[in-house]
Amino acid sequence: MIIVDFKDIRSKKDFYDLLNESFDFEYEANNLDGLFDLLSIEDERIVIKNYGKIYESLGDYGERVISCFMKASLTFDLDIDFLKFS
């Protein structure tokens, strides 16, 4: 299981740094297309904590982040849980 906690996200850089530390990706994700591609090969359960923080910190981009995870979940049948609070 991979746990990603968005509680300390304040910028896009923080977001991508956290992702690249949390996941054992072949290469670093630095945009949403890259994240989506990398999620296509992920097979572990993913738990995203404090997902509401991404909206506060990144606004519209935060919405796109959550949409990317949701689309990947549906497209690749990933087990992703979104927890509002940790």
Coordinates of C-alpha atoms in Angstrom, one line a residue:
M1 CA 0.0 0.0 0.0
I2 CA 1.2 3.5 -0.9
I3 CA 0.1 6.3 1.4
V4 CA 0.3 9.9 0.1
D5 CA -0.6 12.7 2.5
F6 CA -1.3 16.0 1.0
K7 CA -1.4 17.9 4.3
D8 CA 1.9 19.8 3.6
I9 CA 1.3 20.6 -0.1
R10 CA 1.8 24.3 -0.7
S11 CA 2.9 24.3 -4.4
K12 CA 3.2 22.2 -7.5
K13 CA 6.8 21.5 -6.6
D14 CA 5.8 20.2 -3.2
F15 CA 3.2 18.0 -4.9
Y16 CA 5.6 16.4 -7.4
D17 CA 8.3 16.0 -4.8
L18 CA 5.9 14.1 -2.6
L19 CA 4.7 11.9 -5.4
N20 CA 8.2 11.0 -6.6
E21 CA 9.2 10.2 -3.0
S22 CA 6.1 8.1 -2.3
F23 CA 6.0 6.0 -5.5
D24 CA 8.7 3.8 -6.9
F25 CA 8.3 5.2 -10.4
E26 CA 10.7 4.3 -13.3
Y27 CA 11.1 8.0 -13.9
E28 CA 10.0 11.2 -12.1
A29 CA 6.6 12.6 -12.8
N30 CA 6.6 16.4 -13.3
N31 CA 3.2 16.9 -14.9
L32 CA -0.2 15.3 -15.0
D33 CA 0.3 13.5 -18.2
G34 CA 3.4 11.9 -16.8
L35 CA 1.6 11.0 -13.5
F36 CA -1.2 9.4 -15.5
D37 CA 1.2 7.3 -17.5
L38 CA 3.1 6.2 -14.4
L39 CA -0.2 5.3 -12.7
S40 CA -0.9 3.0 -15.6
I41 CA 1.8 0.6 -14.4
E42 CA 1.0 0.9 -10.6
D43 CA -0.5 -2.2 -9.0
E44 CA -0.5 -1.3 -5.3
R45 CA -3.4 0.1 -3.4
I46 CA -3.1 3.9 -3.1
V47 CA -4.4 5.9 -0.1
I48 CA -4.5 9.7 -0.5
K49 CA -4.9 11.5 2.8
N50 CA -6.0 15.1 3.3
Y51 CA -7.0 15.3 -0.4
G52 CA -8.9 18.6 0.4
K53 CA -5.6 20.3 1.1
I54 CA -4.7 20.1 -2.6
Y55 CA -7.7 22.2 -3.5
E56 CA -6.8 24.8 -1.0
S57 CA -3.2 25.0 -2.0
L58 CA -3.3 24.5 -5.8
G59 CA -6.9 25.6 -6.7
D60 CA -7.9 24.6 -10.2
Y61 CA -4.7 22.6 -10.6
G62 CA -5.6 20.7 -7.5
E63 CA -8.9 19.7 -9.1
R64 CA -7.0 18.5 -12.1
V65 CA -4.7 16.4 -9.8
I66 CA -7.7 14.6 -8.2
S67 CA -9.3 14.1 -11.6
C68 CA -6.1 12.5 -12.8
F69 CA -6.1 10.0 -10.0
M70 CA -9.8 9.3 -10.4
K71 CA -9.5 8.8 -14.2
A72 CA -6.5 6.5 -13.6
S73 CA -8.5 4.6 -11.1
L74 CA -11.3 4.0 -13.5
T75 CA -9.1 3.4 -16.6
F76 CA -6.6 1.1 -15.0
D77 CA -8.8 -0.4 -12.3
L78 CA -6.6 1.0 -9.5
D79 CA -7.6 0.8 -5.9
I80 CA -7.4 4.4 -4.8
D81 CA -9.0 5.7 -1.5
F82 CA -9.4 9.4 -0.9
L83 CA -9.5 10.4 2.8
K84 CA -10.5 13.9 3.6
F85 CA -8.7 13.8 6.9
S86 CA -5.9 11.6 8.3

